[in-house]
Each structure stands twice: as C-alpha cells, then as structure tokens.
PDB file of N, CA and C in Angstrom:
ATOM      1  N   TRP A   1     -56.364  89.010 -40.903  1.00 76.00           N
ATOM      2  CA  TRP A   1     -57.206  88.286 -41.828  1.00 76.00           C
ATOM      3  C   TRP A   1     -58.314  89.185 -42.314  1.00 76.00           C
ATOM      4  N   PRO A   2     -59.055  88.774 -43.330  1.00 84.00           N
ATOM      5  CA  PRO A   2     -60.077  89.656 -43.887  1.00 84.00           C
ATOM      6  C   PRO A   2     -61.219  89.912 -42.906  1.00 84.00           C
ATOM      7  N   ALA A   3     -61.790  91.083 -43.017  1.00 82.00           N
ATOM      8  CA  ALA A   3     -62.925  91.450 -42.162  1.00 82.00           C
ATOM      9  C   ALA A   3     -64.121  90.562 -42.484  1.00 82.00           C
ATOM     10  N   GLU A   4     -64.958  90.361 -41.480  1.00 72.00           N
ATOM     11  CA  GLU A   4     -66.187  89.587 -41.653  1.00 72.00           C
ATOM     12  C   GLU A   4     -67.379  90.510 -41.526  1.00 72.00           C
ATOM     13  N   GLU A   5     -68.461  90.157 -42.168  1.00 76.00           N
ATOM     14  CA  GLU A   5     -69.707  90.865 -41.923  1.00 76.00           C
ATOM     15  C   GLU A   5     -70.164  90.500 -40.521  1.00 76.00           C
ATOM     16  N   SER A   6     -70.906  91.390 -39.893  1.00 77.00           N
ATOM     17  CA  SER A   6     -71.363  91.104 -38.540  1.00 77.00           C
ATOM     18  C   SER A   6     -72.749  91.686 -38.311  1.00 77.00           C
ATOM     19  N   PHE A   7     -73.360  91.287 -37.219  1.00 79.00           N
ATOM     20  CA  PHE A   7     -74.650  91.830 -36.825  1.00 79.00           C
ATOM     21  C   PHE A   7     -74.793  91.707 -35.322  1.00 79.00           C
ATOM     22  N   TRP A   8     -75.730  92.452 -34.768  1.00 85.00           N
ATOM     23  CA  TRP A   8     -76.004  92.459 -33.335  1.00 85.00           C
ATOM     24  C   TRP A   8     -77.369  91.825 -33.141  1.00 85.00           C
ATOM     25  N   ALA A   9     -77.447  90.786 -32.337  1.00 86.00           N
ATOM     26  CA  ALA A   9     -78.715  90.082 -32.110  1.00 86.00           C
ATOM     27  C   ALA A   9     -79.108  90.215 -30.643  1.00 86.00           C
ATOM     28  N   PHE A  10     -80.204  90.889 -30.392  1.00 88.00           N
ATOM     29  CA  PHE A  10     -80.699  91.082 -29.024  1.00 88.00           C
ATOM     30  C   PHE A  10     -81.681  89.982 -28.644  1.00 88.00           C
ATOM     31  N   GLY A  11     -81.686  89.619 -27.370  1.00 91.00           N
ATOM     32  CA  GLY A  11     -82.720  88.736 -26.844  1.00 91.00           C
ATOM     33  C   GLY A  11     -82.588  87.269 -27.209  1.00 91.00           C
ATOM     34  N   ILE A  12     -81.389  86.812 -27.560  1.00 95.00           N
ATOM     35  CA  ILE A  12     -81.210  85.388 -27.837  1.00 95.00           C
ATOM     36  C   ILE A  12     -80.303  84.791 -26.769  1.00 95.00           C
ATOM     37  N   ASP A  13     -80.417  83.483 -26.570  1.00 95.00           N
ATOM     38  CA  ASP A  13     -79.559  82.844 -25.574  1.00 95.00           C
ATOM     39  C   ASP A  13     -78.224  82.448 -26.207  1.00 95.00           C
ATOM     40  N   ALA A  14     -77.293  82.006 -25.372  1.00 95.00           N
ATOM     41  CA  ALA A  14     -75.940  81.698 -25.832  1.00 95.00           C
ATOM     42  C   ALA A  14     -75.929  80.589 -26.880  1.00 95.00           C
ATOM     43  N   ALA A  15     -76.717  79.551 -26.673  1.00 97.00           N
ATOM     44  CA  ALA A  15     -76.739  78.439 -27.630  1.00 97.00           C
ATOM     45  C   ALA A  15     -77.204  78.908 -29.007  1.00 97.00           C
ATOM     46  N   ARG A  16     -78.200  79.766 -29.035  1.00 96.00           N
ATOM     47  CA  ARG A  16     -78.697  80.291 -30.316  1.00 96.00           C
ATOM     48  C   ARG A  16     -77.653  81.190 -30.967  1.00 96.00           C
ATOM     49  N   ALA A  17     -76.949  81.974 -30.178  1.00 95.00           N
ATOM     50  CA  ALA A  17     -75.900  82.843 -30.720  1.00 95.00           C
ATOM     51  C   ALA A  17     -74.798  82.015 -31.379  1.00 95.00           C
ATOM     52  N   VAL A  18     -74.385  80.945 -30.719  1.00 97.00           N
ATOM     53  CA  VAL A  18     -73.355  80.066 -31.284  1.00 97.00           C
ATOM     54  C   VAL A  18     -73.872  79.409 -32.563  1.00 97.00           C
ATOM     55  N   ALA A  19     -75.100  78.927 -32.536  1.00 97.00           N
ATOM     56  CA  ALA A  19     -75.677  78.292 -33.725  1.00 97.00           C
ATOM     57  C   ALA A  19     -75.729  79.264 -34.902  1.00 97.00           C
ATOM     58  N   LEU A  20     -76.140  80.501 -34.652  1.00 93.00           N
ATOM     59  CA  LEU A  20     -76.186  81.499 -35.724  1.00 93.00           C
ATOM     60  C   LEU A  20     -74.786  81.809 -36.250  1.00 93.00           C
ATOM     61  N   GLY A  21     -73.828  81.952 -35.347  1.00 92.00           N
ATOM     62  CA  GLY A  21     -72.461  82.212 -35.772  1.00 92.00           C
ATOM     63  C   GLY A  21     -71.933  81.119 -36.678  1.00 92.00           C
ATOM     64  N   ARG A  22     -72.160  79.885 -36.284  1.00 95.00           N
ATOM     65  CA  ARG A  22     -71.699  78.755 -37.100  1.00 95.00           C
ATOM     66  C   ARG A  22     -72.439  78.700 -38.432  1.00 95.00           C
ATOM     67  N   ARG A  23     -73.737  78.938 -38.385  1.00 94.00           N
ATOM     68  CA  ARG A  23     -74.539  78.899 -39.619  1.00 94.00           C
ATOM     69  C   ARG A  23     -74.027  79.890 -40.655  1.00 94.00           C
ATOM     70  N   TYR A  24     -73.604  81.061 -40.200  1.00 88.00           N
ATOM     71  CA  TYR A  24     -73.159  82.104 -41.121  1.00 88.00           C
ATOM     72  C   TYR A  24     -71.643  82.174 -41.250  1.00 88.00           C
ATOM     73  N   GLY A  25     -70.945  81.122 -40.825  1.00 89.00           N
ATOM     74  CA  GLY A  25     -69.516  81.010 -41.069  1.00 89.00           C
ATOM     75  C   GLY A  25     -68.642  81.983 -40.298  1.00 89.00           C
ATOM     76  N   GLN A  26     -69.094  82.427 -39.142  1.00 88.00           N
ATOM     77  CA  GLN A  26     -68.292  83.343 -38.337  1.00 88.00           C
ATOM     78  C   GLN A  26     -67.160  82.582 -37.646  1.00 88.00           C
ATOM     79  N   ASN A  27     -66.046  83.241 -37.429  1.00 90.00           N
ATOM     80  CA  ASN A  27     -64.920  82.650 -36.713  1.00 90.00           C
ATOM     81  C   ASN A  27     -65.065  82.798 -35.209  1.00 90.00           C
ATOM     82  N   ALA A  28     -65.809  83.805 -34.783  1.00 92.00           N
ATOM     83  CA  ALA A  28     -65.961  84.082 -33.354  1.00 92.00           C
ATOM     84  C   ALA A  28     -67.192  84.950 -33.148  1.00 92.00           C
ATOM     85  N   LEU A  29     -67.572  85.086 -31.884  1.00 93.00           N
ATOM     86  CA  LEU A  29     -68.624  86.031 -31.530  1.00 93.00           C
ATOM     87  C   LEU A  29     -68.266  86.668 -30.202  1.00 93.00           C
ATOM     88  N   VAL A  30     -68.851  87.809 -29.934  1.00 94.00           N
ATOM     89  CA  VAL A  30     -68.693  88.467 -28.640  1.00 94.00           C
ATOM     90  C   VAL A  30     -69.995  88.261 -27.891  1.00 94.00           C
ATOM     91  N   TRP A  31     -69.897  87.632 -26.713  1.00 96.00           N
ATOM     92  CA  TRP A  31     -71.078  87.391 -25.885  1.00 96.00           C
ATOM     93  C   TRP A  31     -71.060  88.365 -24.729  1.00 96.00           C
ATOM     94  N   TRP A  32     -72.211  88.956 -24.449  1.00 94.00           N
ATOM     95  CA  TRP A  32     -72.319  89.926 -23.359  1.00 94.00           C
ATOM     96  C   TRP A  32     -73.686  89.818 -22.728  1.00 94.00           C
ATOM     97  N   GLU A  33     -73.717  89.879 -21.414  1.00 91.00           N
ATOM     98  CA  GLU A  33     -74.960  89.952 -20.659  1.00 91.00           C
ATOM     99  C   GLU A  33     -74.882  91.184 -19.778  1.00 91.00           C
ATOM    100  N   PRO A  34     -76.007  91.841 -19.511  1.00 92.00           N
ATOM    101  CA  PRO A  34     -75.990  93.037 -18.663  1.00 92.00           C
ATOM    102  C   PRO A  34     -75.269  92.777 -17.339  1.00 92.00           C
ATOM    103  N   GLY A  35     -74.377  93.692 -16.991  1.00 96.00           N
ATOM    104  CA  GLY A  35     -73.623  93.592 -15.752  1.00 96.00           C
ATOM    105  C   GLY A  35     -72.382  92.726 -15.835  1.00 96.00           C
ATOM    106  N   ALA A  36     -72.143  92.112 -16.983  1.00 95.00           N
ATOM    107  CA  ALA A  36     -70.990  91.225 -17.148  1.00 95.00           C
ATOM    108  C   ALA A  36     -69.981  91.843 -18.110  1.00 95.00           C
ATOM    109  N   THR A  37     -68.789  91.286 -18.109  1.00 97.00           N
ATOM    110  CA  THR A  37     -67.746  91.706 -19.040  1.00 97.00           C
ATOM    111  C   THR A  37     -67.952  90.971 -20.368  1.00 97.00           C
ATOM    112  N   PRO A  38     -67.905  91.664 -21.501  1.00 96.00           N
ATOM    113  CA  PRO A  38     -68.019  90.975 -22.791  1.00 96.00           C
ATOM    114  C   PRO A  38     -66.907  89.936 -22.945  1.00 96.00           C
ATOM    115  N   ALA A  39     -67.222  88.837 -23.613  1.00 97.00           N
ATOM    116  CA  ALA A  39     -66.253  87.757 -23.813  1.00 97.00           C
ATOM    117  C   ALA A  39     -66.208  87.377 -25.287  1.00 97.00           C
ATOM    118  N   LEU A  40     -65.006  87.132 -25.793  1.00 97.00           N
ATOM    119  CA  LEU A  40     -64.817  86.672 -27.167  1.00 97.00           C
ATOM    120  C   LEU A  40     -64.846  85.151 -27.166  1.00 97.00           C
ATOM    121  N   TRP A  41     -65.758  84.576 -27.919  1.00 97.00           N
ATOM    122  CA  TRP A  41     -65.879  83.122 -28.032  1.00 97.00           C
ATOM    123  C   TRP A  41     -65.472  82.712 -29.438  1.00 97.00           C
ATOM    124  N   TRP A  42     -64.389  81.918 -29.542  1.00 98.00           N
ATOM    125  CA  TRP A  42     -63.976  81.382 -30.835  1.00 98.00           C
ATOM    126  C   TRP A  42     -64.901  80.236 -31.215  1.00 98.00           C
ATOM    127  N   LEU A  43     -65.323  80.214 -32.456  1.00 95.00           N
ATOM    128  CA  LEU A  43     -66.197  79.155 -32.939  1.00 95.00           C
ATOM    129  C   LEU A  43     -65.412  78.179 -33.785  1.00 95.00           C
TER     130      LEU A  43
END
C-alpha cells in the first residue's frame, strides 16, 4: 500500500500516541519503551 508520512514523538504516553495516530489518519504506530521490544500497534 502507499507509504504514509510519519514522525517520532518523544515523551508521550501510549494513550496520547494512539490519539495522535488516529487524528492524523495513521494505520498503525510503533510503540517502544526503554528496555522493551518495539511493538507494532494497528489502529
């Protein structure tokens, strides 16, 4: 499928990340916390 624009947002919590993704029409986001494995979250 077509590429999406993306950005990296530091210092926000998971709920805010999901809200931003939905607001800007993203299909998914990658969530990562220090010491953890990154995870792909479908929106």
